[in-house]
GROMACS .gro file of C-alpha atoms in nm:
model
  437
    1MET     CA    1   0.020   0.010  -0.026
    2ASP     CA    2   0.328   0.235  -0.016
    3ILE     CA    3   0.200   0.354  -0.378
    4PHE     CA    4  -0.091   0.550  -0.183
    5SER     CA    5   0.113   0.677   0.076
    6LEU     CA    6  -0.129   0.591   0.396
    7ALA     CA    7   0.132   0.675   0.672
    8GLN     CA    8   0.205   1.028   0.551
    9ASN     CA    9  -0.098   1.109   0.468
   10LYS     CA   10  -0.190   0.940   0.882
   11THR     CA   11  -0.436   0.696   0.733
   12SER     CA   12  -0.502   0.324   0.719
   13VAL     CA   13  -0.600   0.061   0.484
   14LYS     CA   14  -0.931   0.002   0.778
   15GLN     CA   15  -0.955   0.348   0.774
   16GLU     CA   16  -0.967   0.418   0.379
   17PHE     CA   17  -1.202   0.075   0.316
   18GLY     CA   18  -1.433   0.258   0.505
   19ALA     CA   19  -1.442   0.542   0.359
   20GLY     CA   20  -1.449   0.422   0.014
   21LEU     CA   21  -1.793   0.195   0.077
   22THR     CA   22  -1.935   0.553   0.249
   23THR     CA   23  -1.877   0.693  -0.070
   24PHE     CA   24  -2.030   0.426  -0.270
   25LEU     CA   25  -2.304   0.384  -0.073
   26ALA     CA   26  -2.371   0.810  -0.110
   27MET     CA   27  -2.360   0.755  -0.481
   28ILE     CA   28  -2.462   0.437  -0.638
   29TYR     CA   29  -2.809   0.619  -0.701
   30ILE     CA   30  -2.616   0.752  -1.031
   31VAL     CA   31  -2.600   0.438  -1.170
   32PRO     CA   32  -3.004   0.399  -1.247
   33THR     CA   33  -3.037   0.772  -1.218
   34ASN     CA   34  -2.830   0.766  -1.531
   35ALA     CA   35  -2.956   0.519  -1.692
   36PHE     CA   36  -3.326   0.656  -1.690
   37ILE     CA   37  -3.234   0.938  -1.758
   38MET     CA   38  -2.975   0.861  -2.079
   39SER     CA   39  -3.263   0.609  -2.248
   40GLU     CA   40  -3.519   0.871  -2.314
   41THR     CA   41  -3.298   0.954  -2.601
   42GLY     CA   42  -3.388   0.606  -2.756
   43MET     CA   43  -3.039   0.416  -2.604
   44PRO     CA   44  -3.140   0.092  -2.389
   45MET     CA   45  -3.122   0.086  -2.055
   46GLU     CA   46  -3.033  -0.227  -2.018
   47ALA     CA   47  -2.700  -0.128  -2.173
   48LEU     CA   48  -2.699   0.210  -2.038
   49ILE     CA   49  -2.697   0.071  -1.666
   50THR     CA   50  -2.395  -0.171  -1.824
   51ALA     CA   51  -2.204   0.116  -1.918
   52THR     CA   52  -2.290   0.360  -1.653
   53ALA     CA   53  -2.129   0.132  -1.423
   54LEU     CA   54  -1.912  -0.005  -1.564
   55ILE     CA   55  -1.708   0.417  -1.644
   56THR     CA   56  -1.741   0.479  -1.268
   57ILE     CA   57  -1.535   0.114  -1.221
   58PHE     CA   58  -1.272   0.285  -1.512
   59SER     CA   59  -1.306   0.669  -1.398
   60THR     CA   60  -1.271   0.626  -1.010
   61VAL     CA   61  -0.975   0.345  -0.977
   62LEU     CA   62  -0.819   0.555  -1.227
   63ASN     CA   63  -0.794   0.834  -1.031
   64GLY     CA   64  -0.737   0.677  -0.727
   65LEU     CA   65  -0.437   0.502  -0.868
   66TRP     CA   66  -0.311   0.784  -1.084
   67ALA     CA   67  -0.358   1.101  -0.848
   68ASN     CA   68  -0.397   0.958  -0.576
   69THR     CA   69  -0.719   1.132  -0.437
   70PRO     CA   70  -1.003   0.996  -0.238
   71VAL     CA   71  -1.201   1.154  -0.496
   72ALA     CA   72  -1.472   0.890  -0.658
   73MET     CA   73  -1.608   0.988  -1.041
   74SER     CA   74  -1.896   0.891  -1.299
   75VAL     CA   75  -2.121   1.030  -1.522
   76GLY     CA   76  -2.216   1.352  -1.400
   77MET     CA   77  -2.544   1.514  -1.327
   78GLY     CA   78  -2.669   1.842  -1.459
   79LEU     CA   79  -2.514   1.758  -1.822
   80ASN     CA   80  -2.679   1.370  -1.864
   81ALA     CA   81  -2.986   1.572  -1.849
   82TYR     CA   82  -2.824   1.863  -2.079
   83PHE     CA   83  -2.739   1.615  -2.307
   84THR     CA   84  -3.093   1.417  -2.324
   85TYR     CA   85  -3.306   1.690  -2.282
   86GLY     CA   86  -3.124   1.958  -2.397
   87LEU     CA   87  -2.951   1.828  -2.665
   88CYS     CA   88  -3.099   1.561  -2.820
   89LEU     CA   89  -3.470   1.567  -2.725
   90GLY     CA   90  -3.480   1.997  -2.763
   91MET     CA   91  -3.170   2.070  -3.021
   92LYS     CA   92  -3.317   1.707  -3.199
   93VAL     CA   93  -2.936   1.600  -3.197
   94PRO     CA   94  -2.930   1.203  -3.230
   95TRP     CA   95  -2.751   1.072  -2.905
   96GLN     CA   96  -2.473   0.919  -3.185
   97THR     CA   97  -2.351   1.293  -3.254
   98ALA     CA   98  -2.391   1.390  -2.900
   99LEU     CA   99  -2.223   1.140  -2.771
  100GLY     CA  100  -1.888   1.255  -3.066
  101ILE     CA  101  -1.963   1.619  -2.895
  102VAL     CA  102  -1.911   1.444  -2.580
  103PHE     CA  103  -1.538   1.295  -2.689
  104LEU     CA  104  -1.436   1.575  -2.897
  105SER     CA  105  -1.503   1.779  -2.591
  106GLY     CA  106  -1.326   1.500  -2.323
  107ILE     CA  107  -1.040   1.569  -2.595
  108LEU     CA  108  -0.965   1.906  -2.626
  109PHE     CA  109  -1.033   1.840  -2.225
  110ILE     CA  110  -0.672   1.637  -2.259
  111ALA     CA  111  -0.476   1.847  -2.461
  112LEU     CA  112  -0.545   2.122  -2.228
  113SER     CA  113  -0.404   1.913  -1.931
  114PHE     CA  114  -0.107   1.983  -2.083
  115THR     CA  115  -0.030   2.368  -2.076
  116ASN     CA  116  -0.147   2.591  -1.788
  117PHE     CA  117  -0.551   2.680  -2.003
  118ARG     CA  118  -0.738   2.505  -1.713
  119ILE     CA  119  -0.599   2.756  -1.456
  120TRP     CA  120  -0.628   3.038  -1.691
  121VAL     CA  121  -1.026   2.958  -1.772
  122ILE     CA  122  -1.046   2.929  -1.370
  123ARG     CA  123  -0.912   3.268  -1.302
  124SER     CA  124  -1.040   3.459  -1.573
  125ILE     CA  125  -1.340   3.391  -1.486
  126PRO     CA  126  -1.481   3.578  -1.150
  127VAL     CA  127  -1.625   3.298  -0.857
  128ASP     CA  128  -1.913   3.461  -0.821
  129LEU     CA  129  -2.019   3.396  -1.237
  130ARG     CA  130  -1.855   3.055  -1.133
  131ARG     CA  131  -2.117   2.985  -0.876
  132ALA     CA  132  -2.377   3.131  -1.103
  133ILE     CA  133  -2.354   2.878  -1.418
  134SER     CA  134  -2.385   2.614  -1.119
  135ALA     CA  135  -2.709   2.746  -1.005
  136GLY     CA  136  -2.859   2.825  -1.332
  137ILE     CA  137  -2.729   2.487  -1.458
  138GLY     CA  138  -2.903   2.339  -1.072
  139THR     CA  139  -3.253   2.514  -1.176
  140PHE     CA  140  -3.204   2.339  -1.538
  141ILE     CA  141  -3.153   2.053  -1.321
  142ALA     CA  142  -3.470   2.067  -1.110
  143PHE     CA  143  -3.712   2.183  -1.315
  144VAL     CA  144  -3.675   1.926  -1.546
  145GLY     CA  145  -3.699   1.683  -1.240
  146LEU     CA  146  -4.010   1.859  -1.131
  147GLN     CA  147  -4.134   1.806  -1.511
  148LYS     CA  148  -4.091   1.460  -1.564
  149MET     CA  149  -4.259   1.383  -1.207
  150GLY     CA  150  -4.572   1.529  -1.321
  151ILE     CA  151  -4.629   1.841  -1.102
  152VAL     CA  152  -4.458   2.124  -1.389
  153VAL     CA  153  -4.718   2.036  -1.674
  154ASN     CA  154  -4.755   2.175  -2.016
  155ASN     CA  155  -5.037   2.488  -2.011
  156ASP     CA  156  -5.062   2.652  -2.381
  157ALA     CA  157  -5.228   2.989  -2.136
  158VAL     CA  158  -4.918   3.067  -1.972
  159LEU     CA  159  -4.631   2.783  -2.118
  160VAL     CA  160  -4.651   2.589  -1.750
  161GLY     CA  161  -4.846   2.506  -1.452
  162LEU     CA  162  -4.947   2.275  -1.212
  163GLY     CA  163  -4.992   1.891  -1.239
  164ASN     CA  164  -5.277   1.704  -1.089
  165LEU     CA  165  -5.181   1.571  -0.756
  166LYS     CA  166  -5.423   1.330  -0.736
  167ASP     CA  167  -5.267   1.074  -0.966
  168MET     CA  168  -5.060   0.853  -0.787
  169ASN     CA  169  -4.790   0.841  -0.988
  170VAL     CA  170  -4.715   1.219  -0.925
  171LEU     CA  171  -4.832   1.178  -0.596
  172LEU     CA  172  -4.535   0.925  -0.561
  173GLY     CA  173  -4.285   1.168  -0.671
  174ILE     CA  174  -4.377   1.413  -0.396
  175ILE     CA  175  -4.336   1.137  -0.146
  176GLY     CA  176  -3.977   1.052  -0.285
  177LEU     CA  177  -3.900   1.422  -0.290
  178ILE     CA  178  -4.055   1.426   0.022
  179LEU     CA  179  -3.805   1.154   0.143
  180VAL     CA  180  -3.461   1.216  -0.055
  181ILE     CA  181  -3.517   1.608   0.136
  182SER     CA  182  -3.568   1.464   0.455
  183PHE     CA  183  -3.296   1.219   0.439
  184TRP     CA  184  -3.070   1.488   0.333
  185ALA     CA  185  -3.166   1.729   0.584
  186TRP     CA  186  -3.087   1.487   0.842
  187LYS     CA  187  -2.734   1.429   0.704
  188ILE     CA  188  -2.808   1.010   0.723
  189LYS     CA  189  -2.529   0.863   0.488
  190GLY     CA  190  -2.630   0.708   0.146
  191ALA     CA  191  -2.927   0.939   0.141
  192PHE     CA  192  -3.003   0.968  -0.166
  193ILE     CA  193  -3.014   0.596  -0.282
  194LEU     CA  194  -3.175   0.542   0.055
  195SER     CA  195  -3.463   0.753  -0.079
  196VAL     CA  196  -3.484   0.582  -0.404
  197LEU     CA  197  -3.538   0.240  -0.228
  198ALA     CA  198  -3.775   0.375   0.009
  199THR     CA  199  -4.012   0.541  -0.244
  200SER     CA  200  -3.986   0.214  -0.472
  201LEU     CA  201  -4.079   0.031  -0.203
  202ILE     CA  202  -4.359   0.178  -0.097
  203ALA     CA  203  -4.471   0.172  -0.538
  204TRP     CA  204  -4.432  -0.203  -0.506
  205ILE     CA  205  -4.622  -0.209  -0.166
  206PHE     CA  206  -4.979  -0.047  -0.315
  207GLY     CA  207  -4.909  -0.130  -0.669
  208ILE     CA  208  -4.779   0.208  -0.805
  209SER     CA  209  -4.549  -0.023  -1.051
  210PRO     CA  210  -4.432  -0.387  -0.987
  211TYR     CA  211  -4.186  -0.536  -0.783
  212PRO     CA  212  -3.939  -0.727  -0.928
  213LYS     CA  213  -3.901  -1.097  -0.953
  214GLU     CA  214  -3.529  -1.106  -0.950
  215PHE     CA  215  -3.305  -0.895  -0.796
  216ILE     CA  216  -2.912  -0.978  -0.955
  217SER     CA  217  -2.874  -1.144  -1.324
  218LEU     CA  218  -2.564  -1.112  -1.537
  219PRO     CA  219  -2.474  -0.788  -1.720
  220ALA     CA  220  -2.645  -0.646  -2.010
  221SER     CA  221  -2.425  -0.612  -2.301
  222ILE     CA  222  -2.308  -0.260  -2.420
  223SER     CA  223  -2.270  -0.322  -2.776
  224PRO     CA  224  -2.615  -0.156  -2.872
  225ILE     CA  225  -2.394   0.193  -2.769
  226PHE     CA  226  -2.033   0.074  -2.782
  227LEU     CA  227  -1.843   0.264  -2.993
  228GLU     CA  228  -2.171   0.398  -3.177
  229LEU     CA  229  -2.029   0.809  -3.182
  230ASP     CA  230  -2.080   0.989  -3.461
  231ILE     CA  231  -1.787   1.280  -3.465
  232LYS     CA  232  -1.867   1.328  -3.888
  233SER     CA  233  -2.162   1.451  -3.803
  234VAL     CA  234  -2.055   1.699  -3.531
  235PHE     CA  235  -1.822   1.931  -3.830
  236TYR     CA  236  -2.122   1.819  -4.076
  237ASP     CA  237  -2.513   1.897  -4.126
  238ALA     CA  238  -2.768   1.638  -4.273
  239MET     CA  239  -2.698   1.755  -4.649
  240GLY     CA  240  -2.341   1.728  -4.608
  241ASN     CA  241  -2.220   2.045  -4.529
  242PHE     CA  242  -1.942   2.191  -4.361
  243SER     CA  243  -2.093   2.326  -4.033
  244LEU     CA  244  -1.934   2.494  -3.735
  245ALA     CA  245  -2.289   2.496  -3.608
  246LEU     CA  246  -2.252   2.210  -3.305
  247LEU     CA  247  -1.879   2.332  -3.228
  248PRO     CA  248  -2.036   2.588  -2.946
  249ILE     CA  249  -2.157   2.280  -2.802
  250VAL     CA  250  -1.857   2.096  -2.752
  251VAL     CA  251  -1.692   2.407  -2.537
  252VAL     CA  252  -2.002   2.411  -2.336
  253PHE     CA  253  -1.944   2.040  -2.229
  254PHE     CA  254  -1.603   2.113  -2.175
  255VAL     CA  255  -1.629   2.469  -1.964
  256THR     CA  256  -1.887   2.339  -1.772
  257ASP     CA  257  -1.726   1.936  -1.681
  258LEU     CA  258  -1.395   2.229  -1.638
  259PHE     CA  259  -1.577   2.425  -1.355
  260ASP     CA  260  -1.801   2.093  -1.213
  261SER     CA  261  -1.488   1.925  -1.134
  262ILE     CA  262  -1.246   2.245  -0.994
  263GLY     CA  263  -1.647   2.337  -0.755
  264THR     CA  264  -1.640   1.973  -0.665
  265LEU     CA  265  -1.224   1.959  -0.567
  266SER     CA  266  -1.262   2.253  -0.384
  267ALA     CA  267  -1.526   2.175  -0.170
  268VAL     CA  268  -1.375   1.806  -0.118
  269GLY     CA  269  -1.058   1.926  -0.082
  270MET     CA  270  -1.159   2.235   0.169
  271ARG     CA  271  -1.223   1.946   0.462
  272ALA     CA  272  -0.913   1.748   0.402
  273GLY     CA  273  -0.675   2.025   0.280
  274ILE     CA  274  -0.611   1.801  -0.011
  275PHE     CA  275  -0.569   2.046  -0.282
  276SER     CA  276  -0.384   2.313  -0.046
  277GLU     CA  277  -0.175   2.554  -0.219
  278SER     CA  278   0.103   2.555   0.083
  279LYS     CA  279   0.094   2.176   0.044
  280LYS     CA  280   0.390   2.076  -0.189
  281ASP     CA  281   0.181   1.834  -0.332
  282GLY     CA  282  -0.211   2.022  -0.361
  283ILE     CA  283  -0.147   2.227  -0.711
  284VAL     CA  284  -0.012   1.823  -0.801
  285LYS     CA  285  -0.303   1.642  -0.742
  286LEU     CA  286  -0.496   1.858  -0.836
  287GLU     CA  287  -0.435   1.865  -1.192
  288LYS     CA  288  -0.412   1.546  -1.205
  289THR     CA  289  -0.738   1.449  -1.067
  290LEU     CA  290  -0.861   1.683  -1.342
  291GLU     CA  291  -0.615   1.447  -1.612
  292ALA     CA  292  -0.819   1.173  -1.466
  293ASP     CA  293  -1.136   1.358  -1.565
  294ALA     CA  294  -1.065   1.451  -1.883
  295VAL     CA  295  -0.928   1.063  -1.963
  296ALA     CA  296  -1.292   0.959  -1.828
  297THR     CA  297  -1.498   1.168  -2.025
  298ALA     CA  298  -1.312   1.076  -2.338
  299ALA     CA  299  -1.357   0.700  -2.253
  300GLY     CA  300  -1.737   0.778  -2.165
  301ALA     CA  301  -1.821   0.861  -2.542
  302LEU     CA  302  -1.675   0.540  -2.608
  303VAL     CA  303  -1.886   0.352  -2.401
  304GLY     CA  304  -2.168   0.535  -2.430
  305VAL     CA  305  -2.222   0.771  -2.173
  306SER     CA  306  -2.242   1.139  -2.107
  307THR     CA  307  -1.959   1.346  -1.947
  308THR     CA  308  -1.789   1.193  -1.658
  309THR     CA  309  -1.700   1.415  -1.412
  310SER     CA  310  -1.603   1.448  -1.034
  311PHE     CA  311  -1.880   1.349  -0.799
  312VAL     CA  312  -1.902   1.542  -0.481
  313GLU     CA  313  -2.066   1.225  -0.253
  314SER     CA  314  -1.687   1.189  -0.298
  315ALA     CA  315  -1.722   1.446   0.027
  316SER     CA  316  -1.862   1.143   0.251
  317GLY     CA  317  -1.560   0.919   0.159
  318VAL     CA  318  -1.334   1.221   0.303
  319GLU     CA  319  -1.573   1.262   0.653
  320GLU     CA  320  -1.511   0.891   0.713
  321GLY     CA  321  -1.135   0.994   0.705
  322GLY     CA  322  -1.002   0.914   0.373
  323ARG     CA  323  -0.702   1.090   0.262
  324THR     CA  324  -0.564   0.878  -0.030
  325GLY     CA  325  -0.641   0.710  -0.360
  326LEU     CA  326  -0.752   0.368  -0.232
  327THR     CA  327  -1.057   0.517  -0.059
  328ALA     CA  328  -1.145   0.577  -0.459
  329VAL     CA  329  -0.990   0.224  -0.593
  330VAL     CA  330  -1.203   0.062  -0.313
  331CYS     CA  331  -1.527   0.255  -0.427
  332GLY     CA  332  -1.450   0.165  -0.758
  333LEU     CA  333  -1.444  -0.177  -0.710
  334PHE     CA  334  -1.754  -0.188  -0.502
  335PHE     CA  335  -1.981  -0.068  -0.793
  336ILE     CA  336  -1.833  -0.442  -0.999
  337LEU     CA  337  -2.175  -0.543  -0.701
  338THR     CA  338  -2.416  -0.292  -0.991
  339LEU     CA  339  -2.326  -0.502  -1.275
  340PHE     CA  340  -2.544  -0.761  -1.146
  341MET     CA  341  -2.835  -0.587  -1.022
  342LEU     CA  342  -3.007  -0.501  -1.320
  343PRO     CA  343  -3.343  -0.658  -1.240
  344LEU     CA  344  -3.362  -0.429  -0.970
  345PHE     CA  345  -3.261  -0.132  -1.114
  346LYS     CA  346  -3.513  -0.181  -1.379
  347ALA     CA  347  -3.788  -0.231  -1.157
  348ILE     CA  348  -3.735   0.129  -0.924
  349PRO     CA  349  -4.082   0.339  -1.031
  350ALA     CA  350  -3.880   0.652  -1.317
  351ASN     CA  351  -4.093   0.876  -0.959
  352ALA     CA  352  -3.846   0.724  -0.734
  353ILE     CA  353  -3.567   0.886  -0.943
  354TYR     CA  354  -3.646   1.162  -1.063
  355PRO     CA  355  -3.684   1.327  -0.662
  356ILE     CA  356  -3.300   1.280  -0.716
  357LEU     CA  357  -3.287   1.540  -1.001
  358VAL     CA  358  -3.443   1.836  -0.777
  359MET     CA  359  -3.259   1.744  -0.478
  360VAL     CA  360  -2.906   1.788  -0.674
  361GLY     CA  361  -3.079   2.114  -0.814
  362ILE     CA  362  -3.146   2.277  -0.479
  363LEU     CA  363  -2.763   2.138  -0.406
  364MET     CA  364  -2.634   2.323  -0.718
  365PHE     CA  365  -2.887   2.625  -0.657
  366ALA     CA  366  -2.789   2.702  -0.281
  367GLU     CA  367  -2.458   2.822  -0.510
  368LEU     CA  368  -2.633   3.154  -0.492
  369GLY     CA  369  -2.651   3.210  -0.154
  370GLU     CA  370  -2.208   3.314  -0.143
  371ILE     CA  371  -2.295   3.537  -0.490
  372ASN     CA  372  -2.182   3.904  -0.444
  373PHE     CA  373  -2.514   4.098  -0.591
  374LYS     CA  374  -2.433   4.414  -0.502
  375ASP     CA  375  -2.200   4.453  -0.790
  376SER     CA  376  -2.431   4.504  -1.055
  377ALA     CA  377  -2.263   4.310  -1.383
  378THR     CA  378  -2.271   3.994  -1.137
  379ALA     CA  379  -2.652   4.049  -1.063
  380VAL     CA  380  -2.737   4.106  -1.475
  381ALA     CA  381  -2.483   3.776  -1.524
  382THR     CA  382  -2.625   3.543  -1.302
  383PHE     CA  383  -2.993   3.622  -1.379
  384PHE     CA  384  -2.996   3.547  -1.679
  385MET     CA  385  -2.821   3.246  -1.610
  386VAL     CA  386  -3.020   3.154  -1.350
  387VAL     CA  387  -3.331   3.191  -1.530
  388LEU     CA  388  -3.224   3.154  -1.935
  389ILE     CA  389  -3.093   2.803  -1.901
  390PRO     CA  390  -3.435   2.637  -1.767
  391LEU     CA  391  -3.659   2.879  -1.945
  392THR     CA  392  -3.466   2.831  -2.350
  393TYR     CA  393  -3.367   2.443  -2.196
  394SER     CA  394  -3.068   2.505  -2.324
  395ILE     CA  395  -2.690   2.586  -2.073
  396THR     CA  396  -2.550   2.762  -2.396
  397ASN     CA  397  -2.813   2.985  -2.403
  398GLY     CA  398  -2.810   3.074  -2.034
  399LEU     CA  399  -2.414   3.142  -2.047
  400ALA     CA  400  -2.399   3.296  -2.333
  401PHE     CA  401  -2.609   3.580  -2.225
  402GLY     CA  402  -2.472   3.593  -1.877
  403PHE     CA  403  -2.133   3.631  -2.023
  404MET     CA  404  -2.223   3.884  -2.295
  405GLY     CA  405  -2.475   4.053  -2.005
  406TYR     CA  406  -2.148   4.081  -1.750
  407LEU     CA  407  -1.935   4.280  -2.029
  408ILE     CA  408  -2.170   4.536  -2.113
  409VAL     CA  409  -2.275   4.659  -1.810
  410LYS     CA  410  -1.873   4.664  -1.690
  411ILE     CA  411  -1.805   4.834  -2.005
  412LEU     CA  412  -2.101   5.131  -1.895
  413LYS     CA  413  -1.961   5.141  -1.557
  414ARG     CA  414  -1.604   5.201  -1.729
  415GLU     CA  415  -1.503   4.905  -1.497
  416PHE     CA  416  -1.242   4.782  -1.735
  417SER     CA  417  -0.991   4.648  -1.426
  418ASP     CA  418  -1.257   4.413  -1.367
  419LEU     CA  419  -1.215   4.271  -1.715
  420ASN     CA  420  -0.987   4.021  -1.871
  421ILE     CA  421  -0.927   3.840  -2.168
  422GLY     CA  422  -1.073   3.551  -2.055
  423ILE     CA  423  -1.388   3.748  -2.019
  424VAL     CA  424  -1.396   3.926  -2.342
  425VAL     CA  425  -1.332   3.608  -2.524
  426LEU     CA  426  -1.586   3.380  -2.394
  427ALA     CA  427  -1.831   3.752  -2.459
  428LEU     CA  428  -1.768   3.698  -2.776
  429ILE     CA  429  -1.806   3.329  -2.845
  430SER     CA  430  -2.121   3.358  -2.656
  431PHE     CA  431  -2.209   3.568  -2.938
  432VAL     CA  432  -2.051   3.413  -3.239
  433VAL     CA  433  -2.333   3.138  -3.073
  434PHE     CA  434  -2.586   3.330  -3.144
  435LEU     CA  435  -2.483   3.391  -3.500
  436VAL     CA  436  -2.464   2.968  -3.550
  437HIS     CA  437  -2.792   2.926  -3.436
   0.00000   0.00000   0.00000
C-alpha cells in the first residue's frame, strides 16, 4: 500500500476501506438514475446501466491510482440531463452525434491538460460567475425533475402550470421528494439511494409499479451503444455540408465539466486540505485529478455515456477519514456489484428517480447564497444564467446571455479593471453562438 502513502497521509487501510464504502453508498444512485435519464434519447436502458457502472469503475479506480486522491467519478448529473433534454430532445441531435460532442470535449480537455489553459480559464472567470453557472444548471436540473415527475406540466395559456396532484404517480414523486429532502436534511449517509429504495418499496407495496421478480442477473451487453459515437456529424449537417454550428456545444461541455470538477474538488479538498496550495503536492494532485477526469470523459463517450466528472459525494468518504486514492479504488471496486443488479434497477419506478434530480438542483442552486449581488454586472449575469438556462432549455443560451450581460455592464460602468481577456473572449464566443444558432 506504499503507492498510496498511507502513513504520510495519517490514515490506514481500515480507514480508507470504510471511506470507500461510504462514498459508494452515497453515489450508487447514479447507475439507475443516469440510465433512466439517458434512455429517453432512445438508447437501451439495459446497456446504459452496464456502461454507467463500467465507466464509474474505470474512472474512479484510475483517479485513485493516478492522482492518489479520494475522489470518485461517474457520469455527471447536470450534463447528462443537458445531453438528453437539451441536446437530443431539445435540439433534435441524434444521441450518436451527442456522444461525438462529448468525446471531442474530452479530447479537448486532455489536450489542454498539458497547458496552463485550465488555470487561465479558472482565474479568468470571476468566482461569482462560476457560482452562477452552477446555480443555473441546478435550476435546469430541478425544472426537468419537476417536469418529469408531473408536478410541472405544459399549459398553453401560460406555458407551464401545476400538474394533477391526485395522480398516484405524481403523489409517489412528491413522497420521494419529501423523503430525499428529509434524509438529506437529517444528514443520513446514503440519503439518495435510501430515498430511491424507500419510494420504490412504497410503489411496489401499493401496486403503483410492479415489483422485481428477481434481483440479480448477468450484466447486459453494451454493444448497442459501444463505439456508436458519430464524430463526423459534429462538423457536417444532414446535407453533408461543413458546419461549425455544434462547435459551441463542444466548448460548453468542456467548460461546464471543467467548472463542475473544480467546484467539486474545491468542496471535497477543503475538508482535508488535499488540494491546498500550501502543500507541496496540492496543485499536482489537483492537476492529476483533472487529467483523470478528462481521460474518463473521452472513454465514457466510447462506452456510450455522457460526460464523466468528479462527484461531490466523495466528500462523504473524506468525512469518514478518506485521504488517499485507496478510498477511490475501494469505492470503484464496490461498483462491480452494480453490474449484476439489472433486474432491481429496471424495477425502480421513474418517480423514485426524478426527485433526485430536484435535490441535486437544490444543492447546486444553493451556490447563489455566496454571490455578491451588490455588483451590478454580477447581478445581471447571474439573473440571465439562472433564469434563461431552464426557460430556454439550454445551458449554452443561459451562459451566453450571462457573459455578454456581464461584459456590457462592466463597459457601461467603465469598470475595465474587472475585465480580462478570458471574459472578453467568452463574451465574444457567446455572441458567435447566437450568430450560428
